[in-house]
N, CA and C of each residue as an Amber inpcrd file, in Angstrom:
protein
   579
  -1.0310000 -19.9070000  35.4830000  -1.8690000 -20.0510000  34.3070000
  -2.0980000 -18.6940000  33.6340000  -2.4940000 -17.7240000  34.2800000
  -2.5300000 -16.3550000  33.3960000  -1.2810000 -16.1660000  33.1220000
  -0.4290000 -15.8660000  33.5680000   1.1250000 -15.9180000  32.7820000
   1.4380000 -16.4300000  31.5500000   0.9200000 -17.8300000  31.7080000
   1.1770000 -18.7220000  30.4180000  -0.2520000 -18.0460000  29.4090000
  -0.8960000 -17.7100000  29.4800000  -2.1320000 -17.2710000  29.1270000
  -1.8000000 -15.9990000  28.3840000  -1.3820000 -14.5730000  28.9700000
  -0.9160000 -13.4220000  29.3260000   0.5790000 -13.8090000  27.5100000
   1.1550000 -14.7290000  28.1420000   2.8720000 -14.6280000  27.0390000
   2.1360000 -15.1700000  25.9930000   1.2010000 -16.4390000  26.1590000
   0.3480000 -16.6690000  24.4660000  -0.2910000 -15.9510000  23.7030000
  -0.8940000 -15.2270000  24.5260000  -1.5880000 -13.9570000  23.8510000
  -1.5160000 -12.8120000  22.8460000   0.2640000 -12.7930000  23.9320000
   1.7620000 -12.1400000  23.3900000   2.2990000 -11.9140000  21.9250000
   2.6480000 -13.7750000  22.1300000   2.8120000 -13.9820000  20.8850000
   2.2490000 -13.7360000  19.7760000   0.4720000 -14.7790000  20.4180000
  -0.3790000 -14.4730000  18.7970000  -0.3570000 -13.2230000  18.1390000
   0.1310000 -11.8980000  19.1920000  -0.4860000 -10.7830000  18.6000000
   1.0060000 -10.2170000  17.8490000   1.8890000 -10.2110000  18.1850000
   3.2150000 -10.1860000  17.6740000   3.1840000 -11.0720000  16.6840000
   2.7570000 -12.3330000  16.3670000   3.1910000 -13.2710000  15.1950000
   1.8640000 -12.5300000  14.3630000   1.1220000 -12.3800000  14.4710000
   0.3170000 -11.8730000  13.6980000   0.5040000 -10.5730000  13.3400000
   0.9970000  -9.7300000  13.7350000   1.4660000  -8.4190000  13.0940000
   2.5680000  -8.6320000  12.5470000   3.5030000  -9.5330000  12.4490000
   4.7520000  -9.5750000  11.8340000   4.0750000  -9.9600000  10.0180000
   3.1650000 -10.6060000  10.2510000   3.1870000 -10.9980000   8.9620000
   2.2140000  -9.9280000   8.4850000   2.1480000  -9.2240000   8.5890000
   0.7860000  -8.0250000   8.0190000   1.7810000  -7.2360000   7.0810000
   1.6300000  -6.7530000   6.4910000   2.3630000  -5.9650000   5.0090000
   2.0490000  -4.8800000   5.3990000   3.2610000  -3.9400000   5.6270000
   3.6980000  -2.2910000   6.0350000   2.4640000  -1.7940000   4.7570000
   1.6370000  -0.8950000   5.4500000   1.2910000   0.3790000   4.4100000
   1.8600000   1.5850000   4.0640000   1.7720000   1.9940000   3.3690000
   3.0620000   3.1870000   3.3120000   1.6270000   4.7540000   2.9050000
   2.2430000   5.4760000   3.2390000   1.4970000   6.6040000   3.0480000
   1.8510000   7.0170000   2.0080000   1.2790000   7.9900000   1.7010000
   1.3870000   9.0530000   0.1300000   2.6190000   9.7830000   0.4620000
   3.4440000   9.5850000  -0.8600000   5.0100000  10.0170000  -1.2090000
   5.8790000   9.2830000   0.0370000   5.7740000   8.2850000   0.8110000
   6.8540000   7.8800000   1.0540000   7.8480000   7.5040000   0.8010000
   9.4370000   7.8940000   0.8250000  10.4740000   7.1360000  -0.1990000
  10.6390000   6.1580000  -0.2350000  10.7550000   5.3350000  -1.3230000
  10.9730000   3.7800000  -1.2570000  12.1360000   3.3470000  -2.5120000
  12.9600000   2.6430000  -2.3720000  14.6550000   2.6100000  -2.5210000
  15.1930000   1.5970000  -3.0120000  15.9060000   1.0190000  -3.7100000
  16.6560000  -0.4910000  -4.0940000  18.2250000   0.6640000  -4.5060000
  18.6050000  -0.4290000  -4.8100000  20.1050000   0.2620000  -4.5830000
  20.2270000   0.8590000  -5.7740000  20.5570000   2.4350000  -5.9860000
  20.6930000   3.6100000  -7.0750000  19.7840000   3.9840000  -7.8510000
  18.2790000   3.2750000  -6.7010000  17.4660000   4.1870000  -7.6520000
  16.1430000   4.3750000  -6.6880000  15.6190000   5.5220000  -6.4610000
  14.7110000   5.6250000  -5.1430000  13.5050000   6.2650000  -6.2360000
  12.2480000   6.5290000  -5.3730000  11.0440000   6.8560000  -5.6470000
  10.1070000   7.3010000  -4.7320000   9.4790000   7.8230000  -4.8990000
   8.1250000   7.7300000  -4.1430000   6.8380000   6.9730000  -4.1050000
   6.4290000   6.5110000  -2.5960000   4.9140000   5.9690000  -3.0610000
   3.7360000   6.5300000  -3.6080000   3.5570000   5.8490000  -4.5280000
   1.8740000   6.2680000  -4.9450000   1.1570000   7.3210000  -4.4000000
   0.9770000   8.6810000  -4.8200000   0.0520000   8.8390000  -4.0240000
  -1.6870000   8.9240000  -4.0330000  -2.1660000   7.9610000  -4.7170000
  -3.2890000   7.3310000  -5.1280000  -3.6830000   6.2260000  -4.4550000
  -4.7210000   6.0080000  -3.7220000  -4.8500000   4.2390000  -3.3110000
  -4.1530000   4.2190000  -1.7120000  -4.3180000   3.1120000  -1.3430000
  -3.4540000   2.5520000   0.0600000  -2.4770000   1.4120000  -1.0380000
  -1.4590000   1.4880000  -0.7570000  -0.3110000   0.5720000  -1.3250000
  -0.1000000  -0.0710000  -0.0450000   0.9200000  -1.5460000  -0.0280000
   1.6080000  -2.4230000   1.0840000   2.7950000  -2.4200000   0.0840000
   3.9500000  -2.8660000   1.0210000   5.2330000  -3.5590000   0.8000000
   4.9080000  -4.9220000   0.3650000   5.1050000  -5.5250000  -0.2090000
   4.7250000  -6.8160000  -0.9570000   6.3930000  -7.7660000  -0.6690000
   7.5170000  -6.7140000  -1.2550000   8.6660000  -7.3490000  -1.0390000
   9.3000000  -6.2930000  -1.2240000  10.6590000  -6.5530000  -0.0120000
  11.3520000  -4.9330000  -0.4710000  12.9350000  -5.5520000  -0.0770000
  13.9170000  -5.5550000  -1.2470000  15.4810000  -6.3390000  -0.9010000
  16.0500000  -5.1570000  -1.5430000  17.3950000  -5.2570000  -1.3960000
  18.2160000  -4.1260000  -2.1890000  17.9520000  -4.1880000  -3.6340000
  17.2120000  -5.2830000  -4.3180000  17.6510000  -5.0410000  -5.5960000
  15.8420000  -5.3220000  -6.4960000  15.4370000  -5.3950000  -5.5700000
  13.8360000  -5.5740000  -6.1690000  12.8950000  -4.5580000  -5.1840000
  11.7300000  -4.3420000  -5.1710000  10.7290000  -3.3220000  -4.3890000
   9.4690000  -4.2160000  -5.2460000   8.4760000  -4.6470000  -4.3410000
   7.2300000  -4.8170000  -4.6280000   6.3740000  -3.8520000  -4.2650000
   5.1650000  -2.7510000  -4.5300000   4.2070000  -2.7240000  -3.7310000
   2.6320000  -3.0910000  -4.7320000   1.5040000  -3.1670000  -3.4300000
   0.5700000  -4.0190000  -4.2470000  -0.4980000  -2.9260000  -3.8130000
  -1.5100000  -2.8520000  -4.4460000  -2.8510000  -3.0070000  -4.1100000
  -4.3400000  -2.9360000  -4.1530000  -5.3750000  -3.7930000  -3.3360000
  -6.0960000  -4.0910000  -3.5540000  -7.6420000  -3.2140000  -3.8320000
  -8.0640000  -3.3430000  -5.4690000  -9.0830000  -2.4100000  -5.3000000
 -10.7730000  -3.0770000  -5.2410000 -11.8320000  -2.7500000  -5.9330000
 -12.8580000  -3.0250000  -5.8620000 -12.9420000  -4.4240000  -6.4690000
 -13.6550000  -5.4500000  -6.6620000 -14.3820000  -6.2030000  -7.5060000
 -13.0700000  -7.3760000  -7.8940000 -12.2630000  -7.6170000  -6.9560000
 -11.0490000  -8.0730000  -7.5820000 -10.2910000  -7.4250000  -8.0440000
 -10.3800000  -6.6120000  -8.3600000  -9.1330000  -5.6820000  -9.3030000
  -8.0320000  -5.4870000  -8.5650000  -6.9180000  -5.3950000  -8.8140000
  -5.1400000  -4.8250000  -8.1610000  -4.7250000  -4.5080000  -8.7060000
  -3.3090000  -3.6860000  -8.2040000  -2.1730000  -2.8980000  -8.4770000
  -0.9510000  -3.6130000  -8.1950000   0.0230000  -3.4370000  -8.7500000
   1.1630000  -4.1540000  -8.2690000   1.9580000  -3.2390000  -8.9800000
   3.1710000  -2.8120000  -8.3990000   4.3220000  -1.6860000  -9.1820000
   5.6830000  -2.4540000  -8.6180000   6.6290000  -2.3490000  -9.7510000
   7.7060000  -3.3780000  -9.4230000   8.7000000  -2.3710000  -9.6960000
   9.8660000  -2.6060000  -8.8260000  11.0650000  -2.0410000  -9.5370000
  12.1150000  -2.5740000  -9.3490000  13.0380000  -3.0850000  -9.6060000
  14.1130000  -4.1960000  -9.6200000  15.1940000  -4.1460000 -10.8470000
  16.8120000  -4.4500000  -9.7270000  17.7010000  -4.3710000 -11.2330000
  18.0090000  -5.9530000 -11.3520000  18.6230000  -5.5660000 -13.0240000
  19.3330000  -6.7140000 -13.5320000  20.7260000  -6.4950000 -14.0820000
  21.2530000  -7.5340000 -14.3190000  22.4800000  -7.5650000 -15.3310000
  22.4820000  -7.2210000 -16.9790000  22.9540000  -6.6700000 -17.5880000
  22.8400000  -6.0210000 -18.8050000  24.1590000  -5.9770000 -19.6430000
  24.4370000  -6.6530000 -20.5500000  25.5310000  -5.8140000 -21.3300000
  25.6880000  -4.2920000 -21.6990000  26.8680000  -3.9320000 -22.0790000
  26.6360000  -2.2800000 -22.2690000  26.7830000  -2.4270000 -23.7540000
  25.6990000  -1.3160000 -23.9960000  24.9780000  -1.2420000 -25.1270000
  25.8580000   0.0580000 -25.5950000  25.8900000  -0.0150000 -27.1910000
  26.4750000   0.9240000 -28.2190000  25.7230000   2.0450000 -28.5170000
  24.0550000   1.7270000 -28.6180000  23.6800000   2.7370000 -28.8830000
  22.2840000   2.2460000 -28.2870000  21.2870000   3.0440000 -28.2370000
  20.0820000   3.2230000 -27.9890000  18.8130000   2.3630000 -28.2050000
  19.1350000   2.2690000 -30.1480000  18.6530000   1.1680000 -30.7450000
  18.8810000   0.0480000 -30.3670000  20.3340000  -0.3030000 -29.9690000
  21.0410000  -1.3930000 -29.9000000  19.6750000  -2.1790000 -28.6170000
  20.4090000  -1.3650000 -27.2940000  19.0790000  -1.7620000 -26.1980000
  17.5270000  -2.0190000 -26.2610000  17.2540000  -0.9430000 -27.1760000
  15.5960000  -1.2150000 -27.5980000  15.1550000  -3.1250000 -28.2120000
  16.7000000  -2.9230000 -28.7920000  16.1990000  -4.4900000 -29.8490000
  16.5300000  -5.7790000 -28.7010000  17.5030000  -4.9460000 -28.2650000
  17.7530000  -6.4430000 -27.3270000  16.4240000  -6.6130000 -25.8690000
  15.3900000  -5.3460000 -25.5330000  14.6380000  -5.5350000 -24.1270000
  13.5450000  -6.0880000 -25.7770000  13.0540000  -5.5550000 -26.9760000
  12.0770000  -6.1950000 -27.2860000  12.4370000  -7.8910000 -27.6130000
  13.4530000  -8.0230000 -27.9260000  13.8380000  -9.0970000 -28.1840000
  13.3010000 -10.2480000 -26.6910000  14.0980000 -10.0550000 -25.6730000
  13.6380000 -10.2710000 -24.3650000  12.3750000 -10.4460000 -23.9770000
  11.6920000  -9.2980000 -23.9580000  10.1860000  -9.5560000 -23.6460000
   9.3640000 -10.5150000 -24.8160000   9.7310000 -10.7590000 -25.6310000
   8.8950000 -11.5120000 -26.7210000   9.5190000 -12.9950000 -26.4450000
  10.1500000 -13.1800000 -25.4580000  10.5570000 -14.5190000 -25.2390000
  10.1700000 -14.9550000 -24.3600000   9.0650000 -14.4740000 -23.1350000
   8.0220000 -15.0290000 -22.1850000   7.7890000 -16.1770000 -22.5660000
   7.3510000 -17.3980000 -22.0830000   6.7680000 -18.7070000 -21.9890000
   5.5910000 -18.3560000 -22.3060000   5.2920000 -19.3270000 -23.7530000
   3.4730000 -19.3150000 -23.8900000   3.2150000 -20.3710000 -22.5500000
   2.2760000 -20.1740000 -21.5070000   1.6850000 -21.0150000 -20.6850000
   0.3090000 -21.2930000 -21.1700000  -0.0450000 -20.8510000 -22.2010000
  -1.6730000 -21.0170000 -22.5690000  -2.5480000 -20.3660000 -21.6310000
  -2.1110000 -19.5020000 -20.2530000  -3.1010000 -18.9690000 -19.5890000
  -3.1640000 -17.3500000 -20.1530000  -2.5520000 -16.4770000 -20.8670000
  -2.0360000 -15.2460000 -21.0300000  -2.5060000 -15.2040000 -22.5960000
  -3.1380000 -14.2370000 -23.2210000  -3.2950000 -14.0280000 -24.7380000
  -2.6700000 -12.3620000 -24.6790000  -2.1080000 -12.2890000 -25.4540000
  -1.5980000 -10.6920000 -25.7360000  -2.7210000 -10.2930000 -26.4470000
  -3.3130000  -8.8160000 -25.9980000  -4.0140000  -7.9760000 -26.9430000
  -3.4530000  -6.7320000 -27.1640000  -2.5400000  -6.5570000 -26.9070000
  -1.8970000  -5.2130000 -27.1590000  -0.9480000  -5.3950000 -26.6260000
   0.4230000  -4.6550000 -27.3680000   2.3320000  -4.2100000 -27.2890000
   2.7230000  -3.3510000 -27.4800000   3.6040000  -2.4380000 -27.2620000
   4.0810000  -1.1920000 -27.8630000   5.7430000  -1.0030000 -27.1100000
   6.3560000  -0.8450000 -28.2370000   7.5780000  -0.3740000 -27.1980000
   7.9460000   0.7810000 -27.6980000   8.9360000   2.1550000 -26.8310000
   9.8030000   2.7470000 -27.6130000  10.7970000   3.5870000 -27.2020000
  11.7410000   3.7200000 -27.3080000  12.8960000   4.0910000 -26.6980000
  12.7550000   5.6020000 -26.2260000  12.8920000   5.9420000 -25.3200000
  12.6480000   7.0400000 -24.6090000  14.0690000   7.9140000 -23.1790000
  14.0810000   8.6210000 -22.6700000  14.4820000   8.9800000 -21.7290000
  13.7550000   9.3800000 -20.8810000  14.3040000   9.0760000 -19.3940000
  12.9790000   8.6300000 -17.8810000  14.0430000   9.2080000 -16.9210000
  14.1670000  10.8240000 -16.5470000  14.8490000  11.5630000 -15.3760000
  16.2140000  11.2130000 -15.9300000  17.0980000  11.2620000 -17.4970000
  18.6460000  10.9750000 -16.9320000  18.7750000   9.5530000 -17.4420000
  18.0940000   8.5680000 -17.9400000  18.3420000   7.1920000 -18.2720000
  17.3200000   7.1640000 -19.9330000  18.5550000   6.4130000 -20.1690000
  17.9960000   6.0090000 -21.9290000  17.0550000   4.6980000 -21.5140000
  16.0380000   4.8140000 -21.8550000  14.7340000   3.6760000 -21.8620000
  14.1450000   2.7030000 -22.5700000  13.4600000   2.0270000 -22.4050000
  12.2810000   1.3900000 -23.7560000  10.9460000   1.3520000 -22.2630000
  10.2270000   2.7630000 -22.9490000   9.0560000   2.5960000 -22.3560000
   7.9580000   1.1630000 -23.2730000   7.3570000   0.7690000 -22.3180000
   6.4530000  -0.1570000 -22.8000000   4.6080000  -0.0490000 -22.2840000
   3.9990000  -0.5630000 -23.3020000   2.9610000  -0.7740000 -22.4180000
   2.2560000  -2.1500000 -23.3660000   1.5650000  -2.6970000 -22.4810000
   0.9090000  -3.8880000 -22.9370000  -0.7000000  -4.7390000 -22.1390000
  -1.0890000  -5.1360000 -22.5580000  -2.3390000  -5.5120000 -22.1990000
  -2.5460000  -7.0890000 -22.3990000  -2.6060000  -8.0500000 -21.4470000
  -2.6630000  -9.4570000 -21.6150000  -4.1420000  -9.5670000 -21.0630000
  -4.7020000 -10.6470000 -21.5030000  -5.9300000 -11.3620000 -21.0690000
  -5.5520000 -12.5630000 -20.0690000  -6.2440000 -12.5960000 -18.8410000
  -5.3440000 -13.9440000 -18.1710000  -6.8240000 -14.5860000 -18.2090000
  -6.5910000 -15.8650000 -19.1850000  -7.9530000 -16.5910000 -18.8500000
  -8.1370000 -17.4350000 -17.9300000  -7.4230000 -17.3160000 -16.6910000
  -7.1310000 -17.8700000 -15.4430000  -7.0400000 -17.2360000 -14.3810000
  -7.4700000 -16.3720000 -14.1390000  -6.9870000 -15.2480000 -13.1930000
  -7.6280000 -15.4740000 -11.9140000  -6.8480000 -16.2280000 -10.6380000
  -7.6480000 -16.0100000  -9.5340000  -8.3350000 -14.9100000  -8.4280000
  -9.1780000 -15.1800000  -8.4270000  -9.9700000 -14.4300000  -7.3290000
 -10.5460000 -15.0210000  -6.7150000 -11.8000000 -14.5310000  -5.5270000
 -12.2860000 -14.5610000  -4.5030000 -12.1830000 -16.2670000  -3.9290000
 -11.8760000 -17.1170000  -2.6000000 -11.7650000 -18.3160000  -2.8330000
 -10.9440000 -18.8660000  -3.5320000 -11.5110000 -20.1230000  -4.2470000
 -10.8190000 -21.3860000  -5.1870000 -11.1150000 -20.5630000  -6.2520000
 -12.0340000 -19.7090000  -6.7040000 -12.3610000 -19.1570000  -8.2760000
 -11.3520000 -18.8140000  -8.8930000 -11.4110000 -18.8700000 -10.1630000
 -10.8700000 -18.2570000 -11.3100000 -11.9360000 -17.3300000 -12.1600000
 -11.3880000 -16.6190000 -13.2280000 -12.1110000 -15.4750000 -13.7130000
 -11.5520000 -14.6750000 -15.2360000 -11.7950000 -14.4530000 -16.2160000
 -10.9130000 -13.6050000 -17.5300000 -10.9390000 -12.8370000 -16.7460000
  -9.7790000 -12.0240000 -16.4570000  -9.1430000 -10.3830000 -16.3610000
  -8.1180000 -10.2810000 -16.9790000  -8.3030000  -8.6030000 -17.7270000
  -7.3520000  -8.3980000 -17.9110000  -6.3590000  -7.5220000 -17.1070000
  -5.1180000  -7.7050000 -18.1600000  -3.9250000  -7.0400000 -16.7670000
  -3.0990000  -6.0440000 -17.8310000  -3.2070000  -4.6230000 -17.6070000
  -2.6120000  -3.6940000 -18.0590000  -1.3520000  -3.3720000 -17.6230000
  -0.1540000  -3.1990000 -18.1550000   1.1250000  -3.1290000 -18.0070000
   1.8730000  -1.6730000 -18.2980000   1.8700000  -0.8490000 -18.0060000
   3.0580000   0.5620000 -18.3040000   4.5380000   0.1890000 -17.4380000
   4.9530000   0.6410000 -18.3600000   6.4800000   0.3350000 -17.5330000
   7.5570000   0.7370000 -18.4070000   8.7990000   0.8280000 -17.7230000
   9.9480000   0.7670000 -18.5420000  11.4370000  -0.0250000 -17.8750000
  12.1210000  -0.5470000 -19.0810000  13.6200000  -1.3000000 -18.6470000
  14.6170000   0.3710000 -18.9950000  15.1380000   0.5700000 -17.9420000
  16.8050000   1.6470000 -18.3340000  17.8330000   1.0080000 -18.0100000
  18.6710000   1.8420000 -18.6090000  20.3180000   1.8420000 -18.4850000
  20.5000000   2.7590000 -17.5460000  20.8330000   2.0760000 -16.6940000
  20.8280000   2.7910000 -14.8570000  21.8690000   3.7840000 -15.5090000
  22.4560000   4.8210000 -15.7320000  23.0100000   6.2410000 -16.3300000
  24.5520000   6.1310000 -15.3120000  24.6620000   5.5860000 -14.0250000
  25.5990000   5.8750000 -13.4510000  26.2450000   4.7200000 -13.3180000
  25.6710000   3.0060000 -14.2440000  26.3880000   2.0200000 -13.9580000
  25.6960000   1.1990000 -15.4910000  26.4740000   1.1930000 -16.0990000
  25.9760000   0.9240000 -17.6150000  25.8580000  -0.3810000 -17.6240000
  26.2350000  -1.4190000 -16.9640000  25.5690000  -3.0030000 -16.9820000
  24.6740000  -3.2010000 -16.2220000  23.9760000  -2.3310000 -15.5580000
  22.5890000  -2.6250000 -14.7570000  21.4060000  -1.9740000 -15.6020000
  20.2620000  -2.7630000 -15.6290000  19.1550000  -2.7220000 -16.0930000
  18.3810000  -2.2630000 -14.9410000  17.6340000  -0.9830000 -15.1480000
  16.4070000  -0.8880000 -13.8050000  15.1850000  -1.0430000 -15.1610000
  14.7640000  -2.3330000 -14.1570000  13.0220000  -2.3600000 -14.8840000
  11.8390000  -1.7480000 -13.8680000  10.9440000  -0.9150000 -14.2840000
   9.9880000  -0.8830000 -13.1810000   8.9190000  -0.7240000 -13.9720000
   7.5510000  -1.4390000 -13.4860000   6.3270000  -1.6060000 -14.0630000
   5.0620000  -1.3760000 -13.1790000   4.1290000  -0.6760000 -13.2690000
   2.8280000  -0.3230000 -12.9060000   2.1100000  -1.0720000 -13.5020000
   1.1250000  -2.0290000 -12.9720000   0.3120000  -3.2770000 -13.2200000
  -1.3840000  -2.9770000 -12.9620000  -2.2850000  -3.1230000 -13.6930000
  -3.5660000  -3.0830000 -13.0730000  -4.0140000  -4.4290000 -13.3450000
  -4.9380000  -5.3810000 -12.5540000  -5.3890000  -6.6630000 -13.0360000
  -6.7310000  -6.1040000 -12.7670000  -7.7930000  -6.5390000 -14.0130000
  -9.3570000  -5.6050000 -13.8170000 -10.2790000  -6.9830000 -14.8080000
 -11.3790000  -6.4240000 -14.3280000 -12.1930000  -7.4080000 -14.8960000
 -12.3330000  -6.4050000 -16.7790000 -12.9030000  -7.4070000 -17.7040000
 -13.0020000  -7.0920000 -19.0540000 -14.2080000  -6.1860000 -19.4960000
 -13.9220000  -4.7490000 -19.8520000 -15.3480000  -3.8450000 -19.4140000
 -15.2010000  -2.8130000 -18.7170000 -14.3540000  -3.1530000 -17.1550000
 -13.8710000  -2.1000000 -16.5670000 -12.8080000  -1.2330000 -16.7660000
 -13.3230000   0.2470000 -16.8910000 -11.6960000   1.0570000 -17.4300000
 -11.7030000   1.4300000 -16.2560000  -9.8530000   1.9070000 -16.2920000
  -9.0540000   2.7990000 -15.0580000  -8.7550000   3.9410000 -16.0710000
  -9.7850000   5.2390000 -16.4770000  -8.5680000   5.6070000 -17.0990000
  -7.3270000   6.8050000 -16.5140000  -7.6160000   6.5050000 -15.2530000
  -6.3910000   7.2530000 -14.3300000  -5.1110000   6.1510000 -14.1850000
  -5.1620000   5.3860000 -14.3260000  -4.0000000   4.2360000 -14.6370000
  -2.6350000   5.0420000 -15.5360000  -2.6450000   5.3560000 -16.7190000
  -1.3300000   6.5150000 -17.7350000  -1.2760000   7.4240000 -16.3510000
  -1.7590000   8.1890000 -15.6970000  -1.5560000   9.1960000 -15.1570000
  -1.1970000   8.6580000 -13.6410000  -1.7190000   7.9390000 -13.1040000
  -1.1810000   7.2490000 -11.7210000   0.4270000   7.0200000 -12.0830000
   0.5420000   6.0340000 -12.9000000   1.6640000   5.2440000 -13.5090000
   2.7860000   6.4770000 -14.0450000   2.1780000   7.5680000 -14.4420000
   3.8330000   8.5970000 -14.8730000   3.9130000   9.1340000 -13.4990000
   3.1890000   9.6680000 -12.8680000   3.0690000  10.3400000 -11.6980000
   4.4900000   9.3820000 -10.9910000   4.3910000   7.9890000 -10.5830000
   5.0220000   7.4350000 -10.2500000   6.6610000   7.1040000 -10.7740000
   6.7320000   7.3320000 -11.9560000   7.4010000   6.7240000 -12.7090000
   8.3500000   8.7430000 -12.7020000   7.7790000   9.6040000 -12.6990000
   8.5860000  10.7700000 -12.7340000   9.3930000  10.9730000 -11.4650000
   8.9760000  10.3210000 -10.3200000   9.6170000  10.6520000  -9.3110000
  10.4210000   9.4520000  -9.1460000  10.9130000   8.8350000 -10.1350000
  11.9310000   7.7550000 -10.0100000  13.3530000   9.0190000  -9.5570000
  14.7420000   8.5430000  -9.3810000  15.8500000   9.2980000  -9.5260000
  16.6450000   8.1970000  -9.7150000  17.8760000   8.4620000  -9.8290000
  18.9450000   7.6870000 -10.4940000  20.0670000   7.6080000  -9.5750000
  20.6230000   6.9210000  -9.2330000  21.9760000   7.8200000  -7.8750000
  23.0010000   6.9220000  -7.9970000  24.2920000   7.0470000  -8.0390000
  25.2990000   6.4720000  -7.9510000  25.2570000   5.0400000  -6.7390000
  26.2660000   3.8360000  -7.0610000  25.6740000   3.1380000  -6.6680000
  27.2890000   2.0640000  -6.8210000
């Protein structure tokens, strides 16, 4: 009986740490294929999801509020010129699904260079008039967006998108959010692939 007792125990504690989300410390490298970074070094971040071609990390601050930073490639035609890309990611992003839960209060795009890659930095601000928290609740927050889509520089049909996310109640500023978010976004690199 303690044996069987002793290996259950085992388990629970092994199945229960398997599912716990890695924390990563300040500047740890974190990677998808040809394009690496560092973690945050602001906050406690987790691994949320991490495959060769996407990177989640998340995390959780006061009052409901979160972080979420994404970086992930896509497929892309190769673009002629600069403009060309700008029209086709605004084009793209303005084709989201109205779900009726999301109101836009602010957009901005504009073509930029990010370490070595031609860009469309963005930033945007949605209202989610659905936004869960604590329990069954829902709640208005809004969710602040910095980010940018590139032309991965060493493979011209891949798109790297990566975005810095805050979800906050309406009232509350971050205004270390621009400065968390380049901080992050400068230590992107680019690498053959």
């Amino acid at each position: 009986m303690y044996k069987f007792t002793t290996i259950l125990i085992s388990l629970l504690f092994v199945t229960s740490c398997a599912s716990t989300s890695p924390q990563l410390n300040s500047g740890t490298p974190v990677n998808i294929y040809g394009v690496s970074s560092l973690s945050p070094k602001n906050g406690s971040w987790s691994v949320i999801t991490s495959t060769g071609y996407q990177l989640a990390l998340g995390t959780k601050l006061n009052d409901d509020s979160s972080g979420i930073i994404n970086l992930s490639l896509y497929q892309i035609p190769e673009f002629a010129s600069g403009e060309e890309f700008l029209s086709h990611v605004v084009k793209h992003r303005a084709n989201s699904p109205d779900i009726g839960r999301f109101d836009l209060v602010e957009n901005s795009e504009e073509l930029v260079q990010l370490n070595g890659a031609t860009c469309i930095k963005h930033k945007t601000i949605s209202q989610d008039n659905s936004a869960k928290v604590g329990g069954n609740k829902t709640a208005v927050m809004l969710i602040e967006y910095l980010g940018y889509n590139c032309i991965h520089p060493f493979k011209k049909s891949i798109g790297v998108h990566t975005e810095y996310s805050l979800r906050h109640y309406k009232g509350k500023e971050y205004p270390e959010l621009a400065q968390n978010a380049e901080e992050f976004f400068s230590d992107i690199q680019f690498k053959a692939f």
